[in-house]
CSV table of C-alpha atoms in Angstrom, one decimal:
chain,number,residue,atom,x,y,z
A,1,MET,CA,-6.0,42.7,-89.9
A,2,THR,CA,-8.9,44.5,-87.6
A,3,ASN,CA,-11.5,46.8,-87.5
A,4,ARG,CA,-12.6,45.6,-90.5
A,5,ARG,CA,-16.1,46.9,-92.1
A,6,VAL,CA,-19.1,44.5,-91.9
A,7,ALA,CA,-21.7,44.2,-94.6
A,8,VAL,CA,-25.3,42.4,-94.5
A,9,ILE,CA,-25.2,40.6,-97.7
A,10,GLY,CA,-28.2,38.2,-97.5
A,11,THR,CA,-31.6,38.4,-95.4
A,12,GLY,CA,-34.1,35.8,-95.0
A,13,LEU,CA,-37.6,36.0,-93.0
A,14,VAL,CA,-40.3,33.7,-92.0
A,15,PRO,CA,-43.2,36.4,-91.2
A,16,PHE,CA,-43.8,36.0,-87.3
A,17,GLY,CA,-47.1,34.4,-86.0
A,18,LYS,CA,-48.8,31.4,-85.4
A,19,HIS,CA,-47.1,28.5,-87.4
A,20,GLU,CA,-48.7,25.8,-85.5
A,21,ASP,CA,-47.8,22.9,-88.2
A,22,THR,CA,-44.1,24.3,-88.6
A,23,GLY,CA,-41.3,23.1,-86.5
A,24,LEU,CA,-38.9,25.1,-85.1
A,25,GLU,CA,-36.0,23.8,-87.2
A,26,GLU,CA,-37.9,24.5,-90.2
A,27,LEU,CA,-38.4,27.9,-89.6
A,28,GLY,CA,-35.2,28.3,-89.1
A,29,ILE,CA,-33.9,26.5,-92.4
A,30,THR,CA,-36.6,28.7,-94.5
A,31,ALA,CA,-34.9,32.1,-93.3
A,32,ALA,CA,-31.2,30.7,-93.2
A,33,GLU,CA,-31.7,29.4,-96.9
A,34,ALA,CA,-33.3,32.8,-97.9
A,35,ALA,CA,-30.6,34.6,-97.0
A,36,LEU,CA,-27.9,32.2,-98.4
A,37,ALA,CA,-29.6,32.5,-101.3
A,38,GLU,CA,-30.0,36.2,-101.6
A,39,ALA,CA,-26.2,36.6,-100.7
A,40,GLY,CA,-25.3,33.7,-103.6
A,41,CYS,CA,-23.5,32.0,-101.1
A,42,GLU,CA,-23.0,28.4,-100.9
A,43,PRO,CA,-23.1,26.8,-97.4
A,44,GLY,CA,-19.4,25.7,-97.6
A,45,ARG,CA,-18.5,29.3,-97.6
A,46,ILE,CA,-19.8,30.2,-94.0
A,47,GLY,CA,-16.8,30.5,-91.5
A,48,ALA,CA,-18.7,30.6,-88.4
A,49,VAL,CA,-22.7,30.7,-87.2
A,50,PHE,CA,-24.3,32.6,-84.6
A,51,SER,CA,-28.1,31.0,-83.6
A,52,SER,CA,-30.7,33.0,-81.9
A,53,ASN,CA,-33.1,30.5,-79.8
A,54,VAL,CA,-34.7,31.1,-76.2
A,55,LEU,CA,-36.9,28.3,-75.8
A,56,GLY,CA,-36.0,25.5,-78.3
A,57,GLY,CA,-34.1,23.7,-75.9
A,58,GLY,CA,-30.3,22.5,-76.5
A,59,GLY,CA,-28.4,23.0,-79.7
A,60,ALA,CA,-31.0,24.6,-81.4
A,61,GLY,CA,-28.4,26.0,-84.0
A,62,GLN,CA,-26.7,22.5,-85.4
A,63,ARG,CA,-30.3,21.2,-85.5
A,64,ILE,CA,-31.0,24.0,-87.8
A,65,LEU,CA,-27.7,23.7,-89.8
A,66,ALA,CA,-27.9,20.2,-90.4
A,67,GLY,CA,-31.2,20.5,-92.6
A,68,VAL,CA,-28.9,23.7,-94.3
A,69,GLY,CA,-25.9,22.3,-95.0
A,70,VAL,CA,-23.4,23.8,-92.6
A,71,PHE,CA,-21.2,21.1,-91.1
A,72,GLY,CA,-17.9,21.5,-88.9
A,73,VAL,CA,-17.8,25.0,-88.3
A,74,PRO,CA,-18.1,26.9,-85.0
A,75,VAL,CA,-21.5,27.5,-83.8
A,76,VAL,CA,-22.4,29.5,-80.9
A,77,ASN,CA,-26.0,29.3,-79.6
A,78,VAL,CA,-26.8,32.5,-78.1
A,79,GLU,CA,-29.9,32.8,-75.2
A,80,ASN,CA,-30.0,36.3,-73.8
A,81,ALA,CA,-34.0,36.4,-73.1
A,82,CYS,CA,-35.5,38.9,-76.0
A,83,ALA,CA,-32.0,40.5,-76.3
A,84,SER,CA,-30.8,37.2,-78.1
A,85,GLY,CA,-31.3,37.8,-81.3
A,86,THR,CA,-29.1,41.6,-81.2
A,87,THR,CA,-27.0,39.5,-78.9
A,88,ALA,CA,-26.1,36.9,-81.8
A,89,VAL,CA,-25.7,39.9,-84.8
A,90,HIS,CA,-23.0,42.0,-82.0
A,91,LEU,CA,-21.1,38.9,-81.6
A,92,ALA,CA,-21.3,38.2,-85.5
A,93,ARG,CA,-20.3,41.8,-86.4
A,94,LEU,CA,-17.5,41.5,-83.6
A,95,ALA,CA,-16.1,37.9,-85.4
A,96,ILE,CA,-15.8,39.7,-88.6
A,97,GLU,CA,-14.7,43.4,-87.7
A,98,SER,CA,-11.5,41.4,-85.9
A,99,GLY,CA,-10.7,39.5,-88.5
A,100,ARG,CA,-11.6,36.0,-87.4
A,101,HIS,CA,-13.9,35.0,-90.0
A,102,ASP,CA,-14.9,36.6,-93.3
A,103,VAL,CA,-18.6,35.2,-94.0
A,104,VAL,CA,-21.3,34.8,-91.1
A,105,LEU,CA,-24.5,33.4,-91.2
A,106,VAL,CA,-26.9,34.7,-88.0
A,107,VAL,CA,-30.1,32.8,-87.5
A,108,GLY,CA,-32.9,33.3,-84.8
A,109,ALA,CA,-36.0,31.3,-84.4
A,110,GLU,CA,-38.5,30.9,-82.2
A,111,LYS,CA,-41.4,28.4,-81.9
A,112,MET,CA,-44.1,29.7,-78.9
A,113,THR,CA,-47.2,28.7,-79.8
A,114,GLY,CA,-48.4,26.2,-77.1
A,115,LYS,CA,-45.5,27.5,-75.0
A,116,PHE,CA,-47.3,29.8,-72.8
A,117,GLN,CA,-50.9,30.4,-71.6
A,118,GLY,CA,-50.9,34.1,-70.8
A,119,GLY,CA,-48.4,36.4,-70.2
A,120,ILE,CA,-44.5,35.0,-70.3
A,121,THR,CA,-43.1,34.5,-66.6
A,122,LEU,CA,-39.7,33.9,-65.6
A,123,ASP,CA,-37.8,31.4,-64.1
A,124,ARG,CA,-39.5,29.7,-61.3
A,125,THR,CA,-36.4,30.9,-58.9
A,126,ASP,CA,-36.9,34.3,-59.9
A,127,ARG,CA,-38.0,36.5,-57.2
A,128,PRO,CA,-41.3,39.0,-59.5
A,129,THR,CA,-42.1,35.5,-60.2
A,130,LEU,CA,-42.4,34.3,-56.6
A,131,LEU,CA,-44.5,37.1,-56.1
A,132,GLY,CA,-46.7,36.4,-59.0
A,133,LEU,CA,-45.4,38.9,-61.7
A,134,THR,CA,-45.3,38.3,-64.9
A,135,MET,CA,-43.5,40.1,-67.7
A,136,PRO,CA,-46.7,42.5,-68.5
A,137,ALA,CA,-47.1,43.0,-64.6
A,138,ILE,CA,-43.5,44.1,-64.4
A,139,TYR,CA,-43.6,46.3,-67.3
A,140,ALA,CA,-47.2,48.1,-65.9
A,141,LEU,CA,-45.1,49.0,-62.7
A,142,ASN,CA,-42.7,51.0,-64.9
A,143,ALA,CA,-45.4,52.5,-66.7
A,144,GLN,CA,-46.8,53.6,-63.3
A,145,ARG,CA,-43.7,55.0,-62.3
A,146,TYR,CA,-43.0,56.8,-65.3
A,147,ALA,CA,-46.5,58.4,-65.3
A,148,HIS,CA,-45.9,59.5,-61.7
A,149,ASP,CA,-42.5,60.7,-62.3
A,150,THR,CA,-43.3,62.8,-65.5
A,151,GLY,CA,-47.1,63.6,-65.2
A,152,ALA,CA,-47.8,62.0,-68.1
A,153,ALA,CA,-51.4,60.5,-68.8
A,154,LEU,CA,-51.7,56.9,-68.4
A,155,ASP,CA,-54.1,56.7,-71.2
A,156,ASP,CA,-51.7,58.1,-73.7
A,157,PHE,CA,-49.4,55.0,-73.5
A,158,ALA,CA,-52.4,53.8,-75.9
A,159,GLU,CA,-51.0,55.6,-78.7
A,160,VAL,CA,-48.1,54.2,-78.6
A,161,SER,CA,-50.3,51.0,-80.1
A,162,VAL,CA,-52.2,53.2,-82.6
A,163,LYS,CA,-49.1,54.3,-84.0
A,164,ASN,CA,-47.4,50.9,-84.5
A,165,ARG,CA,-50.4,49.1,-85.7
A,166,ALA,CA,-51.1,51.9,-88.3
A,167,ALA,CA,-47.3,51.1,-89.6
A,168,GLY,CA,-48.2,47.4,-89.1
A,169,ALA,CA,-51.1,47.6,-91.6
A,170,ARG,CA,-48.3,48.4,-94.4
A,171,ASN,CA,-46.0,45.9,-93.8
A,172,PRO,CA,-47.1,42.7,-95.6
A,173,HIS,CA,-45.2,40.9,-92.9
A,174,ALA,CA,-46.7,41.9,-90.0
A,175,MET,CA,-48.8,39.5,-88.1
A,176,PHE,CA,-51.5,42.4,-87.3
A,177,ARG,CA,-52.5,44.4,-90.0
A,178,GLN,CA,-55.4,46.3,-89.1
A,179,PRO,CA,-55.4,50.1,-87.6
A,180,LEU,CA,-56.8,50.7,-84.2
A,181,THR,CA,-58.4,53.6,-82.6
A,182,ARG,CA,-57.3,55.0,-79.3
A,183,GLU,CA,-60.7,53.8,-78.2
A,184,GLU,CA,-60.3,50.2,-79.1
A,185,VAL,CA,-56.5,50.1,-77.5
A,186,LEU,CA,-58.1,51.3,-74.1
A,187,GLY,CA,-61.1,49.2,-74.4
A,188,SER,CA,-59.7,45.8,-74.7
A,189,ARG,CA,-59.2,43.7,-72.2
A,190,PRO,CA,-57.2,44.9,-69.1
A,191,VAL,CA,-53.8,42.7,-68.3
A,192,ALA,CA,-51.9,44.7,-65.8
A,193,ASP,CA,-52.8,48.2,-65.1
A,194,PRO,CA,-52.7,50.3,-67.0
A,195,LEU,CA,-51.6,48.1,-70.0
A,196,THR,CA,-54.7,46.4,-71.7
A,197,LEU,CA,-54.5,43.6,-74.1
A,198,LEU,CA,-54.0,45.7,-77.2
A,199,GLN,CA,-50.6,47.2,-75.4
A,200,CYS,CA,-49.2,44.1,-75.1
A,201,CYS,CA,-47.2,42.3,-78.0
A,202,ALA,CA,-48.5,38.9,-79.0
A,203,ASN,CA,-46.2,35.4,-78.6
A,204,ALA,CA,-45.1,34.4,-82.0
A,205,ASP,CA,-43.7,32.1,-83.8
A,206,GLY,CA,-41.0,32.8,-87.0
A,207,ALA,CA,-37.5,33.0,-87.8
A,208,ALA,CA,-35.0,35.6,-89.3
A,209,ALA,CA,-31.4,35.2,-91.1
A,210,LEU,CA,-28.6,37.2,-92.2
A,211,VAL,CA,-25.4,36.6,-94.1
A,212,LEU,CA,-22.6,39.0,-92.9
A,213,ALA,CA,-19.5,39.5,-94.8
A,214,ALA,CA,-16.2,41.5,-94.6
A,215,GLU,CA,-15.7,44.3,-96.9
A,216,HIS,CA,-13.4,42.8,-99.3
A,217,VAL,CA,-15.7,39.7,-99.8
A,218,VAL,CA,-18.6,42.1,-101.2
A,219,GLU,CA,-19.4,41.8,-104.6
A,220,SER,CA,-20.8,44.2,-107.2
A,221,ARG,CA,-24.0,42.2,-107.4
A,222,HIS,CA,-24.4,42.5,-103.9
A,223,ASP,CA,-26.6,45.7,-102.2
A,224,PRO,CA,-24.5,45.9,-99.1
A,225,VAL,CA,-25.4,47.6,-96.1
A,226,TRP,CA,-23.1,48.4,-93.5
A,227,LEU,CA,-23.2,47.3,-89.7
A,228,LEU,CA,-21.7,50.4,-88.0
A,229,GLY,CA,-21.6,49.7,-84.7
A,230,SER,CA,-23.1,47.9,-81.8
A,231,GLY,CA,-23.2,47.4,-78.1
A,232,LEU,CA,-24.5,44.9,-75.7
A,233,ALA,CA,-25.1,45.7,-71.5
A,234,SER,CA,-26.2,43.4,-69.0
A,235,GLY,CA,-28.6,44.7,-65.9
A,236,THR,CA,-27.4,46.1,-62.6
A,237,ALA,CA,-28.5,45.4,-59.3
A,238,THR,CA,-32.0,46.7,-58.2
A,239,GLY,CA,-32.3,48.6,-54.9
A,240,PRO,CA,-33.7,51.9,-53.6
A,241,LYS,CA,-31.8,53.8,-55.6
A,242,THR,CA,-32.7,52.3,-58.7
A,243,GLU,CA,-34.9,54.5,-61.1
A,244,PHE,CA,-37.9,52.4,-62.4
A,245,GLY,CA,-39.6,53.5,-65.5
A,246,THR,CA,-35.8,53.9,-67.6
A,247,SER,CA,-33.7,51.5,-69.2
A,248,ARG,CA,-30.4,51.9,-67.9
A,249,PRO,CA,-29.2,48.6,-69.9
A,250,SER,CA,-30.0,50.2,-72.8
A,251,ALA,CA,-28.4,53.3,-72.5
A,252,LEU,CA,-25.4,51.7,-72.2
A,253,ALA,CA,-25.7,49.4,-74.9
A,254,ALA,CA,-26.6,52.4,-77.0
A,255,GLY,CA,-23.3,54.5,-75.8
A,256,GLN,CA,-21.2,51.4,-76.9
A,257,ALA,CA,-23.0,51.5,-80.1
A,258,TYR,CA,-23.0,55.4,-80.7
A,259,ALA,CA,-19.2,55.0,-79.8
A,260,ALA,CA,-18.4,52.1,-82.0
A,261,ALA,CA,-20.2,53.5,-85.0
A,262,GLY,CA,-18.6,57.3,-84.1
A,263,LEU,CA,-22.2,58.7,-83.9
A,264,THR,CA,-24.9,60.6,-81.9
A,265,ALA,CA,-28.7,60.0,-81.5
A,266,ALA,CA,-28.9,63.1,-84.0
A,267,ASP,CA,-27.7,61.1,-86.6
A,268,ILE,CA,-30.3,58.0,-86.6
A,269,ASP,CA,-32.9,58.7,-89.3
A,270,PHE,CA,-35.3,55.8,-88.1
A,271,ALA,CA,-35.3,53.1,-85.1
A,272,GLU,CA,-36.5,49.3,-84.7
A,273,VAL,CA,-37.1,49.6,-80.8
A,274,HIS,CA,-38.5,47.1,-78.2
A,275,ASP,CA,-42.1,47.6,-78.0
A,276,ALA,CA,-43.3,44.5,-76.3
A,277,PHE,CA,-45.4,46.7,-74.3
A,278,THR,CA,-46.3,50.2,-74.9
A,279,ILE,CA,-44.7,51.8,-72.1
A,280,GLY,CA,-41.3,49.8,-73.5
A,281,GLU,CA,-41.2,51.8,-76.4
A,282,ILE,CA,-41.1,54.8,-74.6
A,283,THR,CA,-38.8,54.0,-72.0
A,284,SER,CA,-36.1,52.5,-75.1
A,285,VAL,CA,-36.5,55.5,-77.2
A,286,GLU,CA,-35.5,57.6,-74.0
A,287,ALA,CA,-32.7,55.5,-73.3
A,288,LEU,CA,-31.4,55.7,-77.0
A,289,GLY,CA,-31.6,59.4,-77.0
A,290,LEU,CA,-33.9,59.8,-79.5
A,291,ALA,CA,-36.0,61.8,-76.9
A,292,SER,CA,-35.6,63.5,-73.7
A,293,GLN,CA,-36.2,62.5,-70.3
A,294,GLY,CA,-39.6,61.9,-69.6
A,295,LYS,CA,-40.2,63.6,-73.3
A,296,ALA,CA,-41.3,60.3,-75.3
A,297,LEU,CA,-45.0,59.8,-74.4
A,298,ALA,CA,-45.5,63.5,-75.4
A,299,ALA,CA,-43.5,63.2,-78.6
A,300,VAL,CA,-45.4,60.1,-79.5
A,301,VAL,CA,-48.8,61.9,-79.5
A,302,ALA,CA,-47.5,64.9,-81.2
A,303,GLY,CA,-46.4,62.5,-84.1
A,304,GLU,CA,-42.4,63.0,-84.1
A,305,PHE,CA,-42.0,59.2,-84.0
A,306,SER,CA,-44.6,58.6,-86.5
A,307,PRO,CA,-43.7,58.3,-90.5
A,308,GLY,CA,-42.9,61.0,-91.7
A,309,GLY,CA,-42.0,62.4,-88.2
A,310,ARG,CA,-38.8,63.8,-86.8
A,311,VAL,CA,-37.6,60.2,-86.4
A,312,PRO,CA,-39.8,57.4,-87.4
A,313,VAL,CA,-39.8,54.6,-84.7
A,314,ASN,CA,-41.1,51.3,-85.6
A,315,ALA,CA,-42.1,52.2,-89.1
A,316,SER,CA,-42.5,48.4,-89.7
A,317,GLY,CA,-45.0,48.0,-86.8
A,318,GLY,CA,-42.8,47.1,-83.9
A,319,LEU,CA,-43.6,44.0,-81.7
A,320,LEU,CA,-47.2,45.4,-81.3
A,321,ALA,CA,-47.8,44.6,-85.2
A,322,LYS,CA,-45.5,42.1,-86.2
A,323,GLY,CA,-45.8,39.8,-82.7
A,324,HIS,CA,-42.5,38.8,-80.8
A,325,PRO,CA,-40.9,35.1,-81.5
A,326,VAL,CA,-38.3,36.2,-78.8
A,327,GLY,CA,-35.0,34.6,-80.4
A,328,ALA,CA,-35.8,35.6,-83.7
A,329,THR,CA,-37.1,39.4,-83.0
A,330,GLY,CA,-33.5,41.1,-83.2
A,331,VAL,CA,-32.5,39.5,-85.9
A,332,GLY,CA,-35.8,40.3,-87.4
A,333,GLN,CA,-35.2,43.8,-86.8
A,334,VAL,CA,-31.7,44.2,-88.6
A,335,VAL,CA,-33.3,42.6,-91.7
A,336,GLU,CA,-35.7,45.4,-91.5
A,337,LEU,CA,-33.0,48.0,-91.2
A,338,THR,CA,-31.6,46.1,-94.3
A,339,THR,CA,-35.0,46.5,-96.4
A,340,GLN,CA,-35.2,50.2,-95.2
A,341,LEU,CA,-31.8,51.0,-96.0
A,342,ARG,CA,-32.1,49.3,-99.4
A,343,GLY,CA,-35.1,51.0,-100.3
A,344,VAL,CA,-37.3,48.3,-101.0
A,345,ALA,CA,-40.0,48.6,-98.1
A,346,GLY,CA,-42.9,49.4,-100.0
A,347,GLU,CA,-45.7,51.1,-98.1
A,348,ARG,CA,-43.8,51.4,-95.4
A,349,GLN,CA,-40.6,52.8,-97.2
A,350,VAL,CA,-39.0,55.8,-94.6
A,351,GLY,CA,-37.9,58.7,-97.0
A,352,GLY,CA,-34.2,59.2,-96.9
A,353,ALA,CA,-33.3,56.5,-95.0
A,354,ARG,CA,-29.3,56.4,-94.2
A,355,ILE,CA,-28.8,55.5,-91.0
A,356,GLY,CA,-31.2,53.2,-88.9
A,357,LEU,CA,-30.7,51.6,-85.3
A,358,SER,CA,-32.2,48.3,-83.8
A,359,HIS,CA,-32.8,47.6,-80.2
A,360,THR,CA,-34.0,45.1,-77.9
A,361,VAL,CA,-33.9,44.5,-74.2
A,362,GLY,CA,-34.9,41.5,-72.0
A,363,GLY,CA,-36.7,41.4,-69.0
A,364,GLY,CA,-36.0,42.1,-65.3
A,365,VAL,CA,-34.8,38.7,-63.4
A,366,ALA,CA,-33.9,38.2,-59.8
A,367,THR,CA,-32.4,41.4,-58.5
A,368,LEU,CA,-31.5,42.6,-61.8
A,369,ASP,CA,-32.9,45.6,-63.7
A,370,ALA,CA,-33.0,43.6,-67.0
A,371,ILE,CA,-31.3,40.6,-68.4
A,372,ALA,CA,-30.0,42.2,-71.1
A,373,SER,CA,-29.8,45.0,-73.9
A,374,GLY,CA,-28.5,45.3,-77.4
A,375,VAL,CA,-28.0,47.6,-80.2
A,376,VAL,CA,-27.2,47.2,-83.9
A,377,ILE,CA,-26.5,50.7,-85.9
A,378,ALA,CA,-26.8,50.5,-89.9
A,379,GLY,CA,-26.2,52.2,-92.5
A,380,VAL,CA,-25.5,52.9,-96.6
């Protein structure tokens, strides 16, 4: 049997933030057990596990599962930079859709406290790193190029932080719950021109988990959200013709996801996108087709992506408000999609939400414009 429908029947979340006294395994165990409990699923029913982690060392998934009581099943440890969690969800969906497994656990966990002092750097053999570039610097270069190509005002990037921090104030799970003004964002410490501190997400600890199931496993007690499609793409070689200020891998992944779901960007009611930096949200929504090329920043300023706008983007607060535990972020986004589509998001609920999209992208490496980008589309 192939092309089976795939449902989310259980979710678990350890809110992102600083969990200095909690280890990686405990974070993952807490999220996984919550997802299993919500699904009413015993550990023995899990047919496979996809575990997302970037910085935790070898066998992170098995170490977490030992505490959950899941043994003997296939475990795939996924590392795909910031797109790791979305990659794990994509692989899990395919495993069920293809008929290989009926019930699958996805867990994303990350422990970043104490790992970095300042911005995340790439591998020491990476060309941008050798040039002294951190991830904020790479995104700043993209912001400068975007402004040059579109005529956008650099100060307007601050409006992304204002929007997302206002949304985070309505999310009890957000790391930062205090709204910001444009002046506060622009007046915060410079990091990499034009990005200021409050235009950059915070490293965080946290975990998220999902129980996915084939349609015939879904029971009346479940409140299923259906994974309609997903896509995954890697970067391409950079060179004189590379279009900086855009996200080509995200466009490729989005195209795959839309095709799998039989939908277009016009069908999306809301989106959770990768806003590790303010420019990241702008290039992402354009790559996803939610705004025309060069028009996304103006759309943010006009309120098109705010709650009640044309397509609410990052109604959860996004990474700028929630924090960014890299291996957990993509899984956490699908938890948010599920929460919204079930209509239980409380103060941050998107009205009339029927189809949602989540997206992550891993930063550029060596001669590639990105490591990976992943997109998931869910609906009810």
